[in-house]
Coordinates of N, CA, C and O in Angstrom, one line a residue:
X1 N -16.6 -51.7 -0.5 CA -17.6 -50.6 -0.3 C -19.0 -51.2 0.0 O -19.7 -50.6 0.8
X2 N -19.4 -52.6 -0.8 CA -20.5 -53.1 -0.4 C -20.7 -53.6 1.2 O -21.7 -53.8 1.9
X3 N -19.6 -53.8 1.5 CA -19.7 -54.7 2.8 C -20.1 -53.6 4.1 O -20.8 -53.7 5.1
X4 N -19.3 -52.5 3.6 CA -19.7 -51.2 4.4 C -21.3 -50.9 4.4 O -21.9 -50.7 5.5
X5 N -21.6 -50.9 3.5 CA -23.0 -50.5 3.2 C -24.2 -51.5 4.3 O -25.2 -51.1 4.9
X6 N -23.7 -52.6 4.1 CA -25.0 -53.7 4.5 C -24.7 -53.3 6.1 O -25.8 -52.9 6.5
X7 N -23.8 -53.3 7.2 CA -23.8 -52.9 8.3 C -24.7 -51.6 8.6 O -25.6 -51.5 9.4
X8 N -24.2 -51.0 7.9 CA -24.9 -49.4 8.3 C -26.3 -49.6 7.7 O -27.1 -48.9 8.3
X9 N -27.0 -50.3 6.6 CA -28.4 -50.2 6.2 C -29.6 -51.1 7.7 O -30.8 -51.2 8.0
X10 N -28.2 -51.7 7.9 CA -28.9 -52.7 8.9 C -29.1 -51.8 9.9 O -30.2 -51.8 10.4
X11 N -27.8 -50.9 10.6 CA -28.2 -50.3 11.8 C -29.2 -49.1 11.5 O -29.9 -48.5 12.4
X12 N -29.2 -49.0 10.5 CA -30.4 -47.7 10.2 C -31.8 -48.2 10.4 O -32.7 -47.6 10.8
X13 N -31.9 -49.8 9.9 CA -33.3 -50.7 10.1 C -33.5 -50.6 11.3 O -34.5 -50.0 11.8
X14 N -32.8 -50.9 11.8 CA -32.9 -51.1 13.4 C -33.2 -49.8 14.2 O -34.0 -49.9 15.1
X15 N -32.6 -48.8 14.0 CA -32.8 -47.5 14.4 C -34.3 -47.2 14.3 O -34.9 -46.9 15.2
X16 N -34.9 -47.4 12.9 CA -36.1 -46.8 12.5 C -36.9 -47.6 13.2 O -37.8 -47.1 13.7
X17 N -36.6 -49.3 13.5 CA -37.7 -49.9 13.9 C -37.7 -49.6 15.1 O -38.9 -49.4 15.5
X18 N -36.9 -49.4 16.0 CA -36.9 -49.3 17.8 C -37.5 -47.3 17.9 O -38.0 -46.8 18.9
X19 N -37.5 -46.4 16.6 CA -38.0 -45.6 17.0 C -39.7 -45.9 17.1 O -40.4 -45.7 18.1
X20 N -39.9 -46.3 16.0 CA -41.3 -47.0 16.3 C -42.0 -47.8 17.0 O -43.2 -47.9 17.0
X21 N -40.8 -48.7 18.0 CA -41.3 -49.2 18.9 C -41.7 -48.2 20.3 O -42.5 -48.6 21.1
X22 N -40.9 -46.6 20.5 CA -41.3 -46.3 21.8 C -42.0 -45.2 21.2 O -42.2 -44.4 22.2
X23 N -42.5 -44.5 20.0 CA -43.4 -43.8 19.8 C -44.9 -44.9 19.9 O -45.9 -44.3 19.9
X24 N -44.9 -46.4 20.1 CA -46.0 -47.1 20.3 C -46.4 -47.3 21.3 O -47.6 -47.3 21.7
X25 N -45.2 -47.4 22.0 CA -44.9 -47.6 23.7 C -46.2 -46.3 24.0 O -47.4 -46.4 24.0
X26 N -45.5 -44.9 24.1 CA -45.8 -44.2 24.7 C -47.1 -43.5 23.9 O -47.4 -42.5 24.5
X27 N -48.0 -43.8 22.9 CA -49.6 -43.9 22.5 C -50.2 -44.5 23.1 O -51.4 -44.3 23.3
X28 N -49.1 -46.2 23.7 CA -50.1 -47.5 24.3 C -50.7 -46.2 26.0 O -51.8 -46.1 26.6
X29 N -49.6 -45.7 26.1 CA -49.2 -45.1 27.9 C -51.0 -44.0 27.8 O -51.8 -43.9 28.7
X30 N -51.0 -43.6 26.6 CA -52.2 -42.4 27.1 C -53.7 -42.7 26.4 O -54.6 -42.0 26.1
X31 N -53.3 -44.1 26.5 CA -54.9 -44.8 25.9 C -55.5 -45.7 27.3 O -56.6 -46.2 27.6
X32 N -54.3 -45.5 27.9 CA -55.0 -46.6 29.6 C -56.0 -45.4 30.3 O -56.0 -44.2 30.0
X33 N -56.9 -46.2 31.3 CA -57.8 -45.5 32.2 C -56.1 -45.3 33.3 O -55.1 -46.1 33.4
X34 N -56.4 -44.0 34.0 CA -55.3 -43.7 35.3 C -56.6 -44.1 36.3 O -57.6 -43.8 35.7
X35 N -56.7 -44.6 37.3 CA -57.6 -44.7 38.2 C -57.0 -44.3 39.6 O -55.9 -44.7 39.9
X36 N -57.6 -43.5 40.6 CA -57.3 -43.3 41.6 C -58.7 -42.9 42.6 O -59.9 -42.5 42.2
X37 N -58.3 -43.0 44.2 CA -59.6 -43.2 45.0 C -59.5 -41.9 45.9 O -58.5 -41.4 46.4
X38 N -60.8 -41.6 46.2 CA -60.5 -40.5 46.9 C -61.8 -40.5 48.0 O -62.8 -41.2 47.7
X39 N -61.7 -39.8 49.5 CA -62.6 -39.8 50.3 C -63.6 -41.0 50.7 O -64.8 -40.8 50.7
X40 N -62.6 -42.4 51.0 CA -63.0 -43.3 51.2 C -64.0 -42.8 52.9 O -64.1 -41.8 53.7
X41 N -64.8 -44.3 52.8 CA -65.0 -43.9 54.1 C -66.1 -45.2 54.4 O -66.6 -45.7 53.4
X42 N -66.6 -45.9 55.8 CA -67.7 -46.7 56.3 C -67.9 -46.1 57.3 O -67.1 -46.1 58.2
X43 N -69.4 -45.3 57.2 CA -70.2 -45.2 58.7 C -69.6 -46.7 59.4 O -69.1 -47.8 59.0
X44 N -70.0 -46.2 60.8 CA -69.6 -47.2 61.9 C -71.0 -47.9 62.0 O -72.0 -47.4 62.3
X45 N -70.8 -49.5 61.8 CA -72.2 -49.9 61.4 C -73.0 -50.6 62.3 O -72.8 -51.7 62.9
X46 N -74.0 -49.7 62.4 CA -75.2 -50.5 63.6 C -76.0 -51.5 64.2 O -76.7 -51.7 65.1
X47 N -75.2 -52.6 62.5 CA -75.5 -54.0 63.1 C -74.1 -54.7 62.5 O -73.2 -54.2 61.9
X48 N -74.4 -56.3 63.2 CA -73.2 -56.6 63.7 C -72.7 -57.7 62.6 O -71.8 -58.5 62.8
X49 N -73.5 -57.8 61.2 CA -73.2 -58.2 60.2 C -73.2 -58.0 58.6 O -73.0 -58.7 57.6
X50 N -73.5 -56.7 58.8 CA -73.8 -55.9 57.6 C -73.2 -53.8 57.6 O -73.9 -53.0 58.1
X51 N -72.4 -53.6 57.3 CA -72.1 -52.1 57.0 C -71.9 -51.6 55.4 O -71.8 -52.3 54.4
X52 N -72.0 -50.2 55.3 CA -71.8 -49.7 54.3 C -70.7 -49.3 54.0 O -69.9 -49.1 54.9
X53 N -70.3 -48.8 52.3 CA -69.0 -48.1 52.5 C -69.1 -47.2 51.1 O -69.6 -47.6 50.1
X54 N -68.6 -46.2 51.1 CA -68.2 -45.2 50.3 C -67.0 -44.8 49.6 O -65.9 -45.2 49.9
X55 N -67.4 -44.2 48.7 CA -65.7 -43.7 47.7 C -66.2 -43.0 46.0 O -67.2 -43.1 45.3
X56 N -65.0 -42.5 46.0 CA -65.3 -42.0 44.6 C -64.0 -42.7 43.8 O -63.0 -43.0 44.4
X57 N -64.1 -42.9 42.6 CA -62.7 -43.4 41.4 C -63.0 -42.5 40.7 O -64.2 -42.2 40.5
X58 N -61.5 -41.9 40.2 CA -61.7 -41.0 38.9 C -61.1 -41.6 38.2 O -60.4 -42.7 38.3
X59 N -61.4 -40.9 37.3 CA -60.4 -42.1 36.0 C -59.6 -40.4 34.6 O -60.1 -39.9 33.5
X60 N -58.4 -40.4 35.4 CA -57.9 -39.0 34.6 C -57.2 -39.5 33.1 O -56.3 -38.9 32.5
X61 N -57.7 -40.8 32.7 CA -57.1 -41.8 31.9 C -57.6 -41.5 30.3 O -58.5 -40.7 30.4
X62 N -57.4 -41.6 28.9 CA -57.9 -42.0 28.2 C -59.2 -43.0 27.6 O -59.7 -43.0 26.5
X63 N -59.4 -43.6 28.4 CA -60.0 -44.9 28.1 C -61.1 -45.5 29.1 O -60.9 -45.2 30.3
X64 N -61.8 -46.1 28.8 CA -62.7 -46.3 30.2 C -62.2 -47.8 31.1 O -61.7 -48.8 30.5
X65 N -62.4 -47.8 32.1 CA -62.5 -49.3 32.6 C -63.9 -49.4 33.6 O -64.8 -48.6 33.8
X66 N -63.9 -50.8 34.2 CA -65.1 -51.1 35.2 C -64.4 -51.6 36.0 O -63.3 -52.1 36.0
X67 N -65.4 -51.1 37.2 CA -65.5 -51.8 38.6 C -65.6 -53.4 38.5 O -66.5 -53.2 37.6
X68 N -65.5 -54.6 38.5 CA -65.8 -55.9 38.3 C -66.3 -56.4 40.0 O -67.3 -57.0 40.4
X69 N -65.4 -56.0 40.7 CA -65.3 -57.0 42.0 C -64.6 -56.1 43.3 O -63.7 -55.4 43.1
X70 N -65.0 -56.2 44.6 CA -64.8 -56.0 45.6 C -64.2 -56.8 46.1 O -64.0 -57.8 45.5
X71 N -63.6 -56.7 47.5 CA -63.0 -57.5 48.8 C -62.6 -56.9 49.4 O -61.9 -55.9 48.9
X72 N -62.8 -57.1 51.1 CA -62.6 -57.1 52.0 C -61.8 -58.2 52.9 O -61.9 -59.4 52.9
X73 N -61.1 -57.3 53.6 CA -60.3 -58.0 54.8 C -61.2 -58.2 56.1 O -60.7 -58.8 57.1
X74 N -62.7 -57.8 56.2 CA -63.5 -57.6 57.3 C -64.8 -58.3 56.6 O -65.5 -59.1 57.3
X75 N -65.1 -58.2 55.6 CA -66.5 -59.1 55.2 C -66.2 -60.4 54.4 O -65.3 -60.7 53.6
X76 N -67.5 -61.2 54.8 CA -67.4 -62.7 54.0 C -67.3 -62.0 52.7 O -66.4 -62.3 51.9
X77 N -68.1 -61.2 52.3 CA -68.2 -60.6 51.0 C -68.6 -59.3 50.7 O -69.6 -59.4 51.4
X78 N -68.7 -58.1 50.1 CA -68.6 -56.9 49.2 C -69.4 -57.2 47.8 O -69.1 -57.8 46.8
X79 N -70.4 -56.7 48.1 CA -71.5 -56.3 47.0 C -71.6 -55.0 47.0 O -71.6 -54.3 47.9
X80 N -71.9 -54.7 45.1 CA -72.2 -53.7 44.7 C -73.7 -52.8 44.7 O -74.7 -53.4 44.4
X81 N -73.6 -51.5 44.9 CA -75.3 -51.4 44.4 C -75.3 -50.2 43.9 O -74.5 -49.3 43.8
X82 N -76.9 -50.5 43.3 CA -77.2 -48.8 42.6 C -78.2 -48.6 43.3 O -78.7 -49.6 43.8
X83 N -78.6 -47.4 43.7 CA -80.1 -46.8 44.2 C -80.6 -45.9 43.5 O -80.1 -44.8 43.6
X84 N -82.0 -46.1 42.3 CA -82.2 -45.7 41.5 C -83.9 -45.4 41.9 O -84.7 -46.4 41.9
X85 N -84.5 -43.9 42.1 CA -85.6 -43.7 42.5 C -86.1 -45.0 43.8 O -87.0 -45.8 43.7
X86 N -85.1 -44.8 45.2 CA -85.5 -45.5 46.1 C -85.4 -46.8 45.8 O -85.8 -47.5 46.8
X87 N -85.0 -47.6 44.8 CA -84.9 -49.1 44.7 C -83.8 -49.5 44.6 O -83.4 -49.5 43.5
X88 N -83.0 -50.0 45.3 CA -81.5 -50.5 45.6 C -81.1 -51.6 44.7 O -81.5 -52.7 45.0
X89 N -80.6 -51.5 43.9 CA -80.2 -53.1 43.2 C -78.7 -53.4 42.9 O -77.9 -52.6 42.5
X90 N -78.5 -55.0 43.3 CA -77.1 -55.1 43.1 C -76.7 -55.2 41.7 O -77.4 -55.5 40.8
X91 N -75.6 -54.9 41.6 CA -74.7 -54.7 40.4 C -73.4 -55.6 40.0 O -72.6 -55.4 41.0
X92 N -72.9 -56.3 39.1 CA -72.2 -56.8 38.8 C -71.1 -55.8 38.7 O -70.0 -56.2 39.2
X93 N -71.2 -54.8 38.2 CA -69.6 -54.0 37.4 C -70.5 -52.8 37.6 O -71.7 -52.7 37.7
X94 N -69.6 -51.9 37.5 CA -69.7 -50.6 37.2 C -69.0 -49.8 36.2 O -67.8 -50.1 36.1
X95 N -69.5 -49.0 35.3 CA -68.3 -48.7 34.1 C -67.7 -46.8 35.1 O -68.3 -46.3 35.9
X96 N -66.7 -46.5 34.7 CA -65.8 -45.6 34.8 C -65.4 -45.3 33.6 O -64.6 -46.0 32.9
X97 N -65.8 -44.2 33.4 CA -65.5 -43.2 32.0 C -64.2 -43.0 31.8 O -63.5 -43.1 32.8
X98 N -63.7 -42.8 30.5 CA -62.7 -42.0 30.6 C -62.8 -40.8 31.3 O -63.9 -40.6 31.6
X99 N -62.0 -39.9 31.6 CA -61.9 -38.4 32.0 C -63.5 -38.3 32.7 O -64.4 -37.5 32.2
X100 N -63.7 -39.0 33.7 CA -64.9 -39.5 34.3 C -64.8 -39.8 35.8 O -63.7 -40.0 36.2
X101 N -65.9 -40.0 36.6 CA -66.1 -40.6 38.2 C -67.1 -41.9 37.9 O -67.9 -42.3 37.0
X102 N -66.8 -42.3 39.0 CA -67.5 -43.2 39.6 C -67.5 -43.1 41.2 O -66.6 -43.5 42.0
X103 N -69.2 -42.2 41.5 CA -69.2 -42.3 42.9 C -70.2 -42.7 43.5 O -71.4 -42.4 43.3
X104 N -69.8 -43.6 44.6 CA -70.6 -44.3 45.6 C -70.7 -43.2 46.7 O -69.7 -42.5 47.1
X105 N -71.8 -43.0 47.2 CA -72.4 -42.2 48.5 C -73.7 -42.4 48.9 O -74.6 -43.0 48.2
X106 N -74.0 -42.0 50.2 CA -75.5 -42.3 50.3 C -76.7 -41.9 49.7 O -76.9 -40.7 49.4
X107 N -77.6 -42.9 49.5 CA -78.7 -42.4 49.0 C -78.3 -42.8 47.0 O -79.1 -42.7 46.0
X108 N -76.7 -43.2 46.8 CA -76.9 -43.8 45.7 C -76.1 -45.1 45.3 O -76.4 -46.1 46.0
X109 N -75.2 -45.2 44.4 CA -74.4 -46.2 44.4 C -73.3 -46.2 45.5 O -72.6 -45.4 45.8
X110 N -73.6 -47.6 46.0 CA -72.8 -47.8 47.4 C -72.3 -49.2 47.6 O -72.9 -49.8 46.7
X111 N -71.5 -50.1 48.3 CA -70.6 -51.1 48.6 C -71.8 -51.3 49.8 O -72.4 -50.6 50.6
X112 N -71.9 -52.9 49.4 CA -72.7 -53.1 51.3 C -71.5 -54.5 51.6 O -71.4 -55.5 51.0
X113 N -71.0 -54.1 52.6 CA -70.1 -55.3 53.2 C -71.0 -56.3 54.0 O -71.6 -55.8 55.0
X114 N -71.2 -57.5 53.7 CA -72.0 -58.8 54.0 C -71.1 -60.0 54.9 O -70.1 -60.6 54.6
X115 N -71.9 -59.9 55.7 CA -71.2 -61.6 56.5 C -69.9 -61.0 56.8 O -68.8 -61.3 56.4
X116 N -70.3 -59.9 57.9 CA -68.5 -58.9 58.5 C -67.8 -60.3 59.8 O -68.5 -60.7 60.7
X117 N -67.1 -60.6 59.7 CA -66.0 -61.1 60.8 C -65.6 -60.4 61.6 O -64.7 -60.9 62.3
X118 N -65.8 -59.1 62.0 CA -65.6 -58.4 63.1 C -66.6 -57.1 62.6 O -67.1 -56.8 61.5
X119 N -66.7 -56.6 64.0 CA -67.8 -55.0 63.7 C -66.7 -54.2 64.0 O -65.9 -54.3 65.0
X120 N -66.6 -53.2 62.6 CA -65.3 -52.1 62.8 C -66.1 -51.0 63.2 O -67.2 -50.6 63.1
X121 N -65.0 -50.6 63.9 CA -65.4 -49.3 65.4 C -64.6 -48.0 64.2 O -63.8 -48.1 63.3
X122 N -65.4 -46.9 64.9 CA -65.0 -46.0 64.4 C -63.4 -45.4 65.0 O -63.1 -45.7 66.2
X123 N -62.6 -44.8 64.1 CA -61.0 -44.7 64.3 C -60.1 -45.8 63.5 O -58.9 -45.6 63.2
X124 N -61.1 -47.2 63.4 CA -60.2 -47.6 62.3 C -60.3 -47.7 61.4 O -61.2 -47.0 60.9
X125 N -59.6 -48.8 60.5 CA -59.5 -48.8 59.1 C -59.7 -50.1 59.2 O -59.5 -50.9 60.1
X126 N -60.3 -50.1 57.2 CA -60.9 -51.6 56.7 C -60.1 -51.3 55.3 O -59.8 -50.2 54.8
X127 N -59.8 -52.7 54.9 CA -58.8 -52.5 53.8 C -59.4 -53.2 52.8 O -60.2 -54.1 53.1
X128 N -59.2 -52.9 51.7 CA -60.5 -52.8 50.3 C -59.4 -53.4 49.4 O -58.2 -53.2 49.6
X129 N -60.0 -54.4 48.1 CA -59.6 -54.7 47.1 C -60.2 -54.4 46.0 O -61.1 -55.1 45.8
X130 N -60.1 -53.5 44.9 CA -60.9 -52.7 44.6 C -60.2 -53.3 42.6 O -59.2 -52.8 42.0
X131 N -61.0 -54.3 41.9 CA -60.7 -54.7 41.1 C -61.2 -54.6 39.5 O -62.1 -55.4 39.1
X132 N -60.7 -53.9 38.9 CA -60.9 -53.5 37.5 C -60.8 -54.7 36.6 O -60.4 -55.8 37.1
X133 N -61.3 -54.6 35.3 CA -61.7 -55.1 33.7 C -60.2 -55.3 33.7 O -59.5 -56.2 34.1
X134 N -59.9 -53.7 33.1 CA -58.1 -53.6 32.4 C -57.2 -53.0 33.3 O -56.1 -52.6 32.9
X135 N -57.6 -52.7 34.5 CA -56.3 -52.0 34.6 C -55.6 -52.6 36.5 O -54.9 -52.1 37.3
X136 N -56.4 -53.9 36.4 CA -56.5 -54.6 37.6 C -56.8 -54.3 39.1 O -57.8 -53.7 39.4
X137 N -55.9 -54.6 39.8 CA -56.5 -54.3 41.1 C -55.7 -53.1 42.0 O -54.5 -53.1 42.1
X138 N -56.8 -52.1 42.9 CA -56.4 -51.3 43.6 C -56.0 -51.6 45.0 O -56.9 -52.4 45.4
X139 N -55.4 -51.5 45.7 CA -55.8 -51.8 47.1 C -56.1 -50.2 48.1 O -55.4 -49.2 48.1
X140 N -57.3 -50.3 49.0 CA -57.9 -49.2 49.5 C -57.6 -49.1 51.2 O -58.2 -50.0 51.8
X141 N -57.1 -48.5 51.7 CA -57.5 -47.9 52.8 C -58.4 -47.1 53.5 O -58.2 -45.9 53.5
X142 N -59.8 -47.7 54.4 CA -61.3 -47.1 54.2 C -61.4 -47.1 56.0 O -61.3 -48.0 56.7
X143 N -61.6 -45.7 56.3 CA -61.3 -45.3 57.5 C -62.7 -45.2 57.9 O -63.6 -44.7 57.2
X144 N -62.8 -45.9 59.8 CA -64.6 -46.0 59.6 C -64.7 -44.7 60.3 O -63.8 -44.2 60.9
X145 N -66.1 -44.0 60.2 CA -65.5 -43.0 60.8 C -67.7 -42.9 61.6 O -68.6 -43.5 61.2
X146 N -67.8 -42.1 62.5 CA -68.9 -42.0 63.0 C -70.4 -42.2 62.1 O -70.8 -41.5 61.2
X147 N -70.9 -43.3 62.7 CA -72.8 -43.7 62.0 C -73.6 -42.4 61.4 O -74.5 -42.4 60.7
X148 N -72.7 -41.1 62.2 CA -73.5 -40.0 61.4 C -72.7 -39.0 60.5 O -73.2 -37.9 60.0
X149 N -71.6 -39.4 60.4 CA -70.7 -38.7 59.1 C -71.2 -38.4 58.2 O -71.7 -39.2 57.4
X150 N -71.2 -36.7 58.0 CA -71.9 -36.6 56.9 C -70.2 -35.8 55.9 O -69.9 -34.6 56.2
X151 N -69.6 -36.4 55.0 CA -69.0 -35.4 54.5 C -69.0 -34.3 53.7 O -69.9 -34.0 52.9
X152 N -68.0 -33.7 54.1 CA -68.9 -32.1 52.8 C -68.4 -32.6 51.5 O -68.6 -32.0 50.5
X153 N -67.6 -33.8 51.5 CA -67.9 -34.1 50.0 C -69.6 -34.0 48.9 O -70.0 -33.6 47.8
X154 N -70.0 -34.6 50.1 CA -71.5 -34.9 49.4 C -71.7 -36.3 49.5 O -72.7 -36.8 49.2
X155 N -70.6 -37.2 49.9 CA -70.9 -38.6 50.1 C -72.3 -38.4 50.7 O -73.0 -39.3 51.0

């Protein structure tokens, strides 16, 4: 009768622990930031080494993360900025709230693509690396679209 006993105490350990492993699982699942991009976009830019670019990230997540770093497939490099009462400055990171935005548009926080390898025409697309703290990297599809686009987003 003992020998019966220790199999079944064991598979009951085991039961209880693996239930607690995917009630952890799925607490870990609704503590991440969800991040996603919306109404990408780069005026068509009027000089031949420097453009801008736009976008919003929401974050329908739990938890916050940051913007850290840019890239481009079209610029030597992607810097960040804020424009805060007319004074432009670059930015290292950006934080993204939980249940929060993070939006770049004109006239505020915006992407300036530097040292471009080609001048993108309007109709096409520039492809974005778009890389988080914790929840790593997006990749973007950023459609250039006319120097005077104004979206009814409010970009």
């Amino acid at each position: 009768m003992r020998r019966a006993l220790l199999p079944a105490a064991a598979l009951a350990g085991a039961l209880a622990l693996a239930g607690c492993g995917s009630g952890t699982d799925s607490g870990s699942g609704s503590s991440k930031a969800e991040l996603s991009v919306s109404g990408p976009y780069m005026p068509q830019p009027v000089s031949a080494d420097m453009a801008a670019g736009f976008l919003t990230i929401s974050n329908e997540g739990d938890a916050k993360d940051e913007l850290t770093s840019v890239t481009s497939d079209v610029a030597g490099h992607v810097t960040m900025h804020s424009t805060v009462g007319g004074a432009m400055e670059e930015k290292s990171a950006f934080a993204i709230p939980a249940h929060g935005q993070l939006v770049f548009k004109s006239g505020g926080n915006h992407l300036m693509f530097e040292k471009l390898k080609r001048k993108p025409e309007q109709g096409q697309k520039v492809t974005l690396r778009l890389t988080f703290a914790k929840s790593g990297a997006l990749t973007v599809e950023m459609p250039v679209k006319s120097a005077t686009y104004n979206p009814s987003t409010g970009h």
